[in-house]
Structures are given as C-alpha cells and as structure tokens.
GROMACS .gro file of C-alpha atoms in nm:
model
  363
    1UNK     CA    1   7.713   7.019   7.011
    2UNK     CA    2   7.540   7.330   7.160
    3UNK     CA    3   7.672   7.285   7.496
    4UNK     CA    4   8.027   7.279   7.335
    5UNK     CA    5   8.012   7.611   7.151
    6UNK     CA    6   8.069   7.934   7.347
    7UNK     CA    7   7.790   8.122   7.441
    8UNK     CA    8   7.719   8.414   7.153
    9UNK     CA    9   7.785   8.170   6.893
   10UNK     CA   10   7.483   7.935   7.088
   11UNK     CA   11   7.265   8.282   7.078
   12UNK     CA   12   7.324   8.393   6.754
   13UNK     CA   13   7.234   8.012   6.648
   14UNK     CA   14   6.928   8.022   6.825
   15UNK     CA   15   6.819   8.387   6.670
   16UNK     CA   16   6.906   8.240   6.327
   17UNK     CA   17   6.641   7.961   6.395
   18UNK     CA   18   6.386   8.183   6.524
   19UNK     CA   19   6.423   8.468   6.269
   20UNK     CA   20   6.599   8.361   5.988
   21UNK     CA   21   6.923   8.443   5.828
   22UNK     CA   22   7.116   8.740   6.000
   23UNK     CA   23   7.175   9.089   5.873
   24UNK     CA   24   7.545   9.123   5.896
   25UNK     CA   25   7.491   9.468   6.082
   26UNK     CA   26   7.325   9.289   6.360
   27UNK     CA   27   7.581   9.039   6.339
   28UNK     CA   28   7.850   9.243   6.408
   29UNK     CA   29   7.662   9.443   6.673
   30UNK     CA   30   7.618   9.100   6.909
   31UNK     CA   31   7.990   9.039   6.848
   32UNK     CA   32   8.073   9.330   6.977
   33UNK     CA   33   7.863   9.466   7.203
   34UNK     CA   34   7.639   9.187   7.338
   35UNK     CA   35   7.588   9.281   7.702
   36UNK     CA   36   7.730   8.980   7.863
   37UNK     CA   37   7.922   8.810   7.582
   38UNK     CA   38   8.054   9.094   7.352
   39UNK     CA   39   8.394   9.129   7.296
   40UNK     CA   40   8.423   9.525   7.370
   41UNK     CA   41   8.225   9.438   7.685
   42UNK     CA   42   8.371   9.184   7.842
   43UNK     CA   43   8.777   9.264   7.771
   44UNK     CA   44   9.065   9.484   7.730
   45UNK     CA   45   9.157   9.420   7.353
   46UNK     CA   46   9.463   9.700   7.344
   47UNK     CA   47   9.815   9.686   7.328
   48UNK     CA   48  10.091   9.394   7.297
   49UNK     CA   49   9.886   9.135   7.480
   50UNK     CA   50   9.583   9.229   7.379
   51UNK     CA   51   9.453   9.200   6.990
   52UNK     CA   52   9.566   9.520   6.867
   53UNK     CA   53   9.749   9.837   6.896
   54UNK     CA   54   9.608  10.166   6.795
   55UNK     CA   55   9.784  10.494   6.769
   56UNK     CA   56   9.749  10.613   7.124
   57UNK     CA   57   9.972  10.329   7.218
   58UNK     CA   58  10.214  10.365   6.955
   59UNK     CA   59  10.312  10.707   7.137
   60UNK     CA   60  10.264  10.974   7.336
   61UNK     CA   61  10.336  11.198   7.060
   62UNK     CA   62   9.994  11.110   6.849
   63UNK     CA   63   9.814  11.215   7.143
   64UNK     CA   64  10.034  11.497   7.261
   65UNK     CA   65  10.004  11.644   6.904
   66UNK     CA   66   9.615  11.648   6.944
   67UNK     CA   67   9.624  11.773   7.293
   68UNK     CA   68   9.798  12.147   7.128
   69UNK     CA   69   9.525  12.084   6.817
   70UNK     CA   70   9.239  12.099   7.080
   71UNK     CA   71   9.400  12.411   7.254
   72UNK     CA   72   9.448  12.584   6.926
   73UNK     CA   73   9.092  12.491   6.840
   74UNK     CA   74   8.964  12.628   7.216
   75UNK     CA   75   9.150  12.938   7.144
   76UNK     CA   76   8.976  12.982   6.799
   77UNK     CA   77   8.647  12.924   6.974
   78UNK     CA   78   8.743  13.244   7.184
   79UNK     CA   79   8.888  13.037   7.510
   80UNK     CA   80   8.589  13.002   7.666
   81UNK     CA   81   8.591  12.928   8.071
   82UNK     CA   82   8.459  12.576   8.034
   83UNK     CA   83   8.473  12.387   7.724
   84UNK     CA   84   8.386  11.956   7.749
   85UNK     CA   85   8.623  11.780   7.606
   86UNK     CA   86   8.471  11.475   7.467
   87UNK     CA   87   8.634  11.132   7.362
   88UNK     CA   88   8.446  10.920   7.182
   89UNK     CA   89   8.553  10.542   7.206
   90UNK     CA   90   8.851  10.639   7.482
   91UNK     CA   91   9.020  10.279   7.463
   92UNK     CA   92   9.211  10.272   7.764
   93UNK     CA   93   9.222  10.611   7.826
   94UNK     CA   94   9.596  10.646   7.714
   95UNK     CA   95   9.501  10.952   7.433
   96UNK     CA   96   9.306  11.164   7.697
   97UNK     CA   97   9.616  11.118   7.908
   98UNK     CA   98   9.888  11.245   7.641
   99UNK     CA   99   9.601  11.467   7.541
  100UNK     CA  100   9.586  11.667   7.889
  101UNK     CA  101  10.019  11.614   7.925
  102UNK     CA  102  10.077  11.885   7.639
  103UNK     CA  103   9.755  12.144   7.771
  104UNK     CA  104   9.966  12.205   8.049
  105UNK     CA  105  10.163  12.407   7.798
  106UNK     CA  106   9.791  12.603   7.768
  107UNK     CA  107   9.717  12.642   8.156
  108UNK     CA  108   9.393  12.843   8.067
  109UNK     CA  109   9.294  12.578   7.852
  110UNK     CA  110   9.343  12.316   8.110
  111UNK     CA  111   9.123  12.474   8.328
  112UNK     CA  112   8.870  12.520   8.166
  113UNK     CA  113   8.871  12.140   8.066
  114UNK     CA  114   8.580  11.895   8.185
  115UNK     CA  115   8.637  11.565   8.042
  116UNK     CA  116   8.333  11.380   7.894
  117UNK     CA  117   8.463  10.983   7.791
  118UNK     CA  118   8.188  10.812   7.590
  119UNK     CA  119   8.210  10.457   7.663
  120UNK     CA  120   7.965  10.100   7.648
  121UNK     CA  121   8.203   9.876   7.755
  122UNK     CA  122   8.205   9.843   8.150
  123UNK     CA  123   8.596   9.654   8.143
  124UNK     CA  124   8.682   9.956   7.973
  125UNK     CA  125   8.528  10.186   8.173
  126UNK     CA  126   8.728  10.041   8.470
  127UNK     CA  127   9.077  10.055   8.252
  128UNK     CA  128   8.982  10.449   8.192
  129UNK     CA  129   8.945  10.482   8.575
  130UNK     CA  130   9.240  10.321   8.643
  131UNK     CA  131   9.477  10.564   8.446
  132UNK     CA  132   9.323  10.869   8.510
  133UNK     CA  133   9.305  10.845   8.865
  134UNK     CA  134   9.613  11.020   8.924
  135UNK     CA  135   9.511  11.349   8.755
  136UNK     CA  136   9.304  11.626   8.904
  137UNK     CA  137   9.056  11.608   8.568
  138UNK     CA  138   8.702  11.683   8.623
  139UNK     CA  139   8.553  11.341   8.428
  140UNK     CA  140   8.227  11.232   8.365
  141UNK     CA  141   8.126  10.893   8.164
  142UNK     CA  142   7.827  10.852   7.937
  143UNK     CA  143   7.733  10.577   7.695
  144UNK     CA  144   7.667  10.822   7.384
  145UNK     CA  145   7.698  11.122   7.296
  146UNK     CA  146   7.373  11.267   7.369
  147UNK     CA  147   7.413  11.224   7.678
  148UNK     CA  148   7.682  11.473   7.730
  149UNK     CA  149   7.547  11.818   7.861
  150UNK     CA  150   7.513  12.099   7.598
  151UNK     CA  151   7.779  12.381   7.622
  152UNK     CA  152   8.117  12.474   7.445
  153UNK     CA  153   8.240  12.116   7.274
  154UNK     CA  154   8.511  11.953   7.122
  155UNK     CA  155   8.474  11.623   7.017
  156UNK     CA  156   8.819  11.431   6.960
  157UNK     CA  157   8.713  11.025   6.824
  158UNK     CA  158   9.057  10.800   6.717
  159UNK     CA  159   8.950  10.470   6.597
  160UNK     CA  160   8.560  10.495   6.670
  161UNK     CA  161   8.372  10.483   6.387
  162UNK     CA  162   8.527  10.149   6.219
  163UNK     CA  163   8.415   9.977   6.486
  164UNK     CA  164   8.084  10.057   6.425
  165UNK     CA  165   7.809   9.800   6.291
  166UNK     CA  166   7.838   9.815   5.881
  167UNK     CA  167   7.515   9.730   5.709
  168UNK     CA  168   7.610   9.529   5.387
  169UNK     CA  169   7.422   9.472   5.013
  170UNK     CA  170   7.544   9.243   4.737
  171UNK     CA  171   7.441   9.309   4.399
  172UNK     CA  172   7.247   9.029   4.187
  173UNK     CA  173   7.076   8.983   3.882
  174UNK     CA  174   6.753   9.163   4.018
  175UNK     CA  175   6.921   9.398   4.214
  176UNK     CA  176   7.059   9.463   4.597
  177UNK     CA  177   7.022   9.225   4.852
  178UNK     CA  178   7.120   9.223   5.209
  179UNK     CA  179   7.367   9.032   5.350
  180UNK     CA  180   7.308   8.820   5.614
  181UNK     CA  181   7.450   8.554   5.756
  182UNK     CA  182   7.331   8.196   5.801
  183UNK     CA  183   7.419   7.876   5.969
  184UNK     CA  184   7.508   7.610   5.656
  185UNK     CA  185   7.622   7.254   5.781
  186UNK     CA  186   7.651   7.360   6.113
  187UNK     CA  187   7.919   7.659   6.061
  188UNK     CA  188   7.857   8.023   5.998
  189UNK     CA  189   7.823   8.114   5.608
  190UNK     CA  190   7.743   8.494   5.476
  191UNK     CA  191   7.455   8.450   5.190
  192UNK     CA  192   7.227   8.696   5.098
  193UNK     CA  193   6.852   8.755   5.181
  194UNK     CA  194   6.605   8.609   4.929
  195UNK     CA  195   6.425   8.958   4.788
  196UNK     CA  196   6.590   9.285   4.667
  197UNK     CA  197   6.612   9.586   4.922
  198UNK     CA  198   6.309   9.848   4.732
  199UNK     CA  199   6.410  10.129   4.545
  200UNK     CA  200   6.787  10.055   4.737
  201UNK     CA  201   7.014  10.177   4.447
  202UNK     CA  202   6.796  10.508   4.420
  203UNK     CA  203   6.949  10.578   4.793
  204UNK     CA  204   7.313  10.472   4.659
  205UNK     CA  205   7.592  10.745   4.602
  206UNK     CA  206   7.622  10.798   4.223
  207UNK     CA  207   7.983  10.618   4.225
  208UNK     CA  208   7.811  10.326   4.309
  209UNK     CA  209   7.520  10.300   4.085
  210UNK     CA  210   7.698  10.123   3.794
  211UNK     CA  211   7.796   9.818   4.051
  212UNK     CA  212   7.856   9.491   3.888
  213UNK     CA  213   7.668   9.192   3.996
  214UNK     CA  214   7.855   9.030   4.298
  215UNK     CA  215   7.964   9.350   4.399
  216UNK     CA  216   7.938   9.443   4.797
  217UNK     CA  217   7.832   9.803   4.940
  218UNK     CA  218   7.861   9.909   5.292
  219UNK     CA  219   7.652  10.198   5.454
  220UNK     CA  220   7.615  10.290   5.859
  221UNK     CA  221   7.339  10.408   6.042
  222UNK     CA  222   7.426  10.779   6.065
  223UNK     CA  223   7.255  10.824   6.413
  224UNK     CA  224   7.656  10.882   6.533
  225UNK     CA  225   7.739  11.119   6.253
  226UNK     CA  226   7.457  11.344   6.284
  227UNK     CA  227   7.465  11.381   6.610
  228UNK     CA  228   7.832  11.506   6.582
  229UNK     CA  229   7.746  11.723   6.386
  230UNK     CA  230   7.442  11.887   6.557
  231UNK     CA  231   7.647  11.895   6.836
  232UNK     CA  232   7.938  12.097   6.678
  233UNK     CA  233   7.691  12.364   6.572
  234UNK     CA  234   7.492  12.395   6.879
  235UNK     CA  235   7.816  12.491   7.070
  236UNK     CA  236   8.036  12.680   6.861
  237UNK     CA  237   8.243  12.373   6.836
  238UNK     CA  238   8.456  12.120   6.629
  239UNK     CA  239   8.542  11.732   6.645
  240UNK     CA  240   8.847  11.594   6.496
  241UNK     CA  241   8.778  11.199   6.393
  242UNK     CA  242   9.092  11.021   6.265
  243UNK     CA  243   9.024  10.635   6.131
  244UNK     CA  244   9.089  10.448   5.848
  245UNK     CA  245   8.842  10.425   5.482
  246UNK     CA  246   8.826  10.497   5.203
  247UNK     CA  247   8.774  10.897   5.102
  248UNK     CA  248   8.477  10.846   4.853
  249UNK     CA  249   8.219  10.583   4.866
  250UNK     CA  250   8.272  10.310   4.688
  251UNK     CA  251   8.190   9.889   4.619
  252UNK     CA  252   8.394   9.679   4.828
  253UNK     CA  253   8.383   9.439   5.152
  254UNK     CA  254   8.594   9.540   5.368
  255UNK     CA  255   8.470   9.392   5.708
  256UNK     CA  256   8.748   9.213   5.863
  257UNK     CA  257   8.867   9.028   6.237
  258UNK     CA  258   9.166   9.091   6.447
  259UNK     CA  259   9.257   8.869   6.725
  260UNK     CA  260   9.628   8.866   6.821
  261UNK     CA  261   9.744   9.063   6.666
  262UNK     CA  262   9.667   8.926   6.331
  263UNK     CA  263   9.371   8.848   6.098
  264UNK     CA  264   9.075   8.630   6.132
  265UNK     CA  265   8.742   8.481   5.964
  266UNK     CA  266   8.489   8.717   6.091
  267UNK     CA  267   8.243   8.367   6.102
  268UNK     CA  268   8.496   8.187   6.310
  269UNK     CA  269   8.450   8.347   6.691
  270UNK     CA  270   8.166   8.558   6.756
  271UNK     CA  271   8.295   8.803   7.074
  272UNK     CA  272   8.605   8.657   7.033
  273UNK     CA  273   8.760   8.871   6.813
  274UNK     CA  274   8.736   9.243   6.686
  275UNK     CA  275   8.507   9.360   6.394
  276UNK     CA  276   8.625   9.633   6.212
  277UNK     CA  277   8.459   9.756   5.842
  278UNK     CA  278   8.668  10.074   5.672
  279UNK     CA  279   8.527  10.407   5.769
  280UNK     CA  280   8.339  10.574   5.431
  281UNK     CA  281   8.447  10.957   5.480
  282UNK     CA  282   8.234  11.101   5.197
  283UNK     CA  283   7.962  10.942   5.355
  284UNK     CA  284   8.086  11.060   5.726
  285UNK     CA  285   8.129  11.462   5.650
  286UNK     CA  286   7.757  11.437   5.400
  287UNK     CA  287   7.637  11.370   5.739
  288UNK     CA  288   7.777  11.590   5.977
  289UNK     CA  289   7.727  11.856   5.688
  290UNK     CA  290   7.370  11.777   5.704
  291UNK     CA  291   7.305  11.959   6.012
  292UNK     CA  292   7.499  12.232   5.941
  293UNK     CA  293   7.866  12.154   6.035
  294UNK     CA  294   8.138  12.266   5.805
  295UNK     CA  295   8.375  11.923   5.777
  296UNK     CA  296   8.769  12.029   5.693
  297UNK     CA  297   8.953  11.764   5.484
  298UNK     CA  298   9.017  11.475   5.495
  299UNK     CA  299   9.350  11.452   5.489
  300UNK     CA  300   9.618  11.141   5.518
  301UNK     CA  301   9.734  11.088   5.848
  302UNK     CA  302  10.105  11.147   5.774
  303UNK     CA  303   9.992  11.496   5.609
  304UNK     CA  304   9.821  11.594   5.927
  305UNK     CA  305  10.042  11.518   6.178
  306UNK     CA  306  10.332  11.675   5.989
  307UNK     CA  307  10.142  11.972   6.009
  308UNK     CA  308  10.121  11.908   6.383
  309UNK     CA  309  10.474  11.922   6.442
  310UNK     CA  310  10.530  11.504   6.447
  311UNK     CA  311  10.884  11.600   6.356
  312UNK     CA  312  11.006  11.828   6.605
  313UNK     CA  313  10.793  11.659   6.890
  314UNK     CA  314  11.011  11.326   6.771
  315UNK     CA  315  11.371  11.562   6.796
  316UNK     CA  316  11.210  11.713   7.177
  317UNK     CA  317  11.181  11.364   7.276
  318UNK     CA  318  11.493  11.215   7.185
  319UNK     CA  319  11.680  11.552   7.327
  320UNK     CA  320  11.490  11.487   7.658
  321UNK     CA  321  11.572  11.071   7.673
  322UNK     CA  322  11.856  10.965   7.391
  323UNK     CA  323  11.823  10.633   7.505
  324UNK     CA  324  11.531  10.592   7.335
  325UNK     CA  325  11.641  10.737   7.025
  326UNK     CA  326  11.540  10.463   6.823
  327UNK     CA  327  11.209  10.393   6.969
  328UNK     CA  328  11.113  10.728   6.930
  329UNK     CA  329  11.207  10.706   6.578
  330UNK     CA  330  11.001  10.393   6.520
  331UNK     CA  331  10.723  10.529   6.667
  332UNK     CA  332  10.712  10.819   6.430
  333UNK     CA  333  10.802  10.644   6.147
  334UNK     CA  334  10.477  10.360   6.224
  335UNK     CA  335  10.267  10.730   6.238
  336UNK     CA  336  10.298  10.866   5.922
  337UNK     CA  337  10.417  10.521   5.717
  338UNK     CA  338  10.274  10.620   5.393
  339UNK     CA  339  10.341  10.244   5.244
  340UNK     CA  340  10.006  10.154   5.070
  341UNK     CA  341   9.863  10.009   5.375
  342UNK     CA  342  10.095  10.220   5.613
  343UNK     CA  343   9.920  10.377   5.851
  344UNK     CA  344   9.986  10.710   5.705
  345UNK     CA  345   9.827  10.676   5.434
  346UNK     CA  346   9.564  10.436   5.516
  347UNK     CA  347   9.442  10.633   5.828
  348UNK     CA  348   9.266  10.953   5.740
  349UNK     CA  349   9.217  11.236   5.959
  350UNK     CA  350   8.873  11.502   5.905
  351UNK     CA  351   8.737  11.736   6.132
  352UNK     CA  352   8.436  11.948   6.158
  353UNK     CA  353   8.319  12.257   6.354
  354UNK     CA  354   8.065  12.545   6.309
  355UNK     CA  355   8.054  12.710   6.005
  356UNK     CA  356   8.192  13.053   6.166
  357UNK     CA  357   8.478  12.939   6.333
  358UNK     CA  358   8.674  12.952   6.029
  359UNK     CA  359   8.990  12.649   5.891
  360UNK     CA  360   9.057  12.421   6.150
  361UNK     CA  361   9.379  12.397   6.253
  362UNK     CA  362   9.655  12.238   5.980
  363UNK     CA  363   9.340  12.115   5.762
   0.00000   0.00000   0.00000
C-alpha cells in the first residue's frame, strides 16, 4: 500500500506512527511547505491552469491601484531617497509588476524603490525571476521578513497570511482540545488529542469564551504579525495586508482545499492541493499593535478600492483599449463583488504604519 501512496502522504503516515496523532498546524505546514514534497514548493498553483486565481491576476488594475497607494504612502513618509518595498508572498510576481507600472506616474518614487520579495518556494522564486527580468528594478529575495535590511519600509502582503499554518481547538465536555489528525482505517481522519490544552480558554478572546461544546477555534503563531509590526515602527513605515477573514475573532472551522479551481477534502492529497484557513483580523492588528504600530481599518475590499479610484482606472482602461470593454468591466466587477461571498466583501483590506505618520491613505 505504502509504495502506492505519494510521498508526503507516506511521511506524514510514518510521523503519525512515531509520534502520534497530528496537530493540524503541523499538518498543514508539511502540505505546504515540505521541502521536497510541499505544494508551494514544488509548483506554480496561479492562474487558469493552475488551482486558483488571486486578485493580481484578475487585473492590472488591483495592483496598479496599490502601486499610487504605496507612492502616496512614500510621500507621507516624507519621500525618502530609498525606501524597500517589500512583498510578502509575491505569487508570480504579477502585483509587483502592476505595482511598479503606475510609480512611473511618481518618478521620484520609483527611484528610490529597492524591491525586497519574500519568498520559500524555490518554483516560485524562478516564476518571480522570470517576469521581472525585463525591468531595471533593484530586487533582492529573502525567505522572511527579518531578513530584509532595516531602513525606510513598506510592506504590501495580498493573499499571505491565509495561507499560513492555523492551529485548531475543539471544545468538549472538559474543555479545549487540539486538533489533530490521525490515520483511522487506513485514510486520514481529524480527531482531537486525548487531554485539554491548560488554562487554554483563559488565553481565548472574550467572544469566544462562551463556546459550545463541538465548537472549533483557530489561532496563528503571531511570529509574522509581530514582526510586521516592529518593522513598521522601526522605519517610519506602513504595510497594507489585504486577505480574506473574518473582522473579529470568532468559533468556526474554516480550513479548506483548492485544487482546480474548485474545493477539496483537506485529508484527501497532502501537497496536492492548497490549504487555506480565513485570516482573523482582530487577532492580526492586536498583534501588530503590540509593538507599537497603529493598524487603520479594516475595511471591505470593494470600500477600499473605490476609494482607490477602481472606477475611473476601469473608464482609463477601456478609453485606452475598447475592445476590451467588457473584460475590463468583469474584472472590476469580480474586485469589489460585494455578494456574501463576493470577493468584495469577503476580502478585507487593513494596514498599519507608525503611529506618527498619521491616516493611511483611503482608510
């Protein structure tokens, strides 16, 4: 049987027998970023042949539109000669792109542009390479965000932070226990770990604390968060994160698997598909906060690029190539859909910056 299965499901198998049931955070960290067999690292997972599209790819206009946020932003933090631009997560590299297309309408900005891409995944290093080889951007690569050198920052992540590892707890009788997961007549089952997590619901937000039994909470390491926001603080900076969550914490599983296109048993393919859990912003700016960053929002997507100028940048386009009227229009329409589970409204977009700098832009 063993030398049937695929080769993360074998390993997770064999660290299941070794160490017991699986925290689902761990889980999802193999599946995704298991040096030779995680699906980030070994695959390009965007666009129409991949597993899913993100807003980058929708249109240039989502991109664009946070290419003039940034200048604003760089302008507010008084223009200074060099300012990193960081990405966090950078995909394929088609937001920096769009991103560094409208600075050219800010030369002085552009100029003073170094690009720093944050990236684990070496097949999407490459892709990154690939498309901005044809500019004449200063880039660097790291693999967090440590690593990028200290100086004036702004941190732009679309899409990052879901696709983090989510920790998970179910609530029983005797209180919260992990959940793991566990191998149960030779498939992949979640259960839950056999003792309550100590003193867990005296950590939980108080929203949370009258959880019913069965009920699921979710919770992130903050390493990520807090290092945003000691970063925006240390350089007179800001970050801009749009994903999608839920605005306060709350109960609820919301871990979930794309593969083409569509949606998946988490259980079913380790590194086969994407793992995605729904980004908790209360939890997010409590974070940042924590080291001193002031967080703006969050808003709905569709609020925030309105703001932006989504509208007129749709009109410019279709002025400049009315043959693609009705793309255009699609495109902008898929942006700020504000159906319940539109991307409008189920995408959220916060930022955060040093305390003096004042409102972000359109927050």
């Amino acid at each position: 049987m063993a030398d049937q299965l695929p080769p993360l499901d074998v390993e997770i198998r064999r660290r299941i027998a070794i160490a017991g049931p699986m925290p689902v955070g761990q889980y999802m960290r193999l599946c995704l970023t298991h040096p030779d067999y995680g699906y980030y690292m070994t695959r390009d997972p965007f666009g129409t042949h991949g597993d899913f599209i993100t807003a980058p790819e929708i249109s240039q206009m989502f991109g664009e539109l946070i290419g003039l946020w940034a200048a604003s932003v760089w302008r507010q933090m008084g223009a200074p000669e060099n300012v990193r631009l960081v990405e966090l997560g950078p995909g394929r590299g088609s937001m920096m792109l769009d991103v560094m297309r409208a600075a050219h309408i800010v030369p002085a900005f552009r100029a003073a542009v170094v690009v720093h891409l944050v990236e684990i995944s070496p097949a999407l290093e490459q892709r990154q390479r690939q498309a901005l080889a044809g500019t004449d951007l200063p880039v660097e690569w790291h693999r967090s965000l440590d690593e990028v050198p200290d100086g004036p920052t702004i941190i732009l992540a679309n899409e990052f932070f879901d696709s983090l590892p989510v920790q998970q707890a179910v609530m029983c009788a005797d209180g919260w226990h992990e959940r793991v997961v566990k191998v149960d007549d030779d498939e992949f089952a979640f259960a839950h770990a056999r003792d309550p997590i100590p003193l867990f619901d005296q950590m939980l937000p108080p929203g949370v604390r009258d959880a019913q039994i069965g009920d699921i909470f979710e919770w992130r390491a903050d390493q990520t968060a807090l290092e945003l926001g000691r970063r925006v603080v240390r350089s007179n900076g800001a970050a801009l994160v749009i994903d999608y969550g839920h605005l306060e914490s709350a109960t609820g599983d919301s871990l979930q698997a794309v593969g083409s296109h569509d949606f998946a048993d988490p259980l079913a393919a380790p590194g086969q598909v994407d793992l995605t859990a729904h980004v908790d912003f209360q939890a997010l700016a409590q974070a940042a906060e924590s080291m001193g960053a002031r967080a703006h929002g969050p808003l709905e997507q569709a609020v925030f690029l309105r703001r932006l100028g989504i509208g007129s940048r749709a009109e410019a386009l279709k002025l400049a190539a009315p043959h693609k009227a009705a793309e255009t229009d699609a495109a902008r329409d898929r942006l700020i859909d504000e159906a319940a589970t539109g991307m409008g409204t189920l995408f959220k977009a916060i930022g955060f910056s040093h305390p003096k700098l004042g409102p972000l832009p359109c927050f």
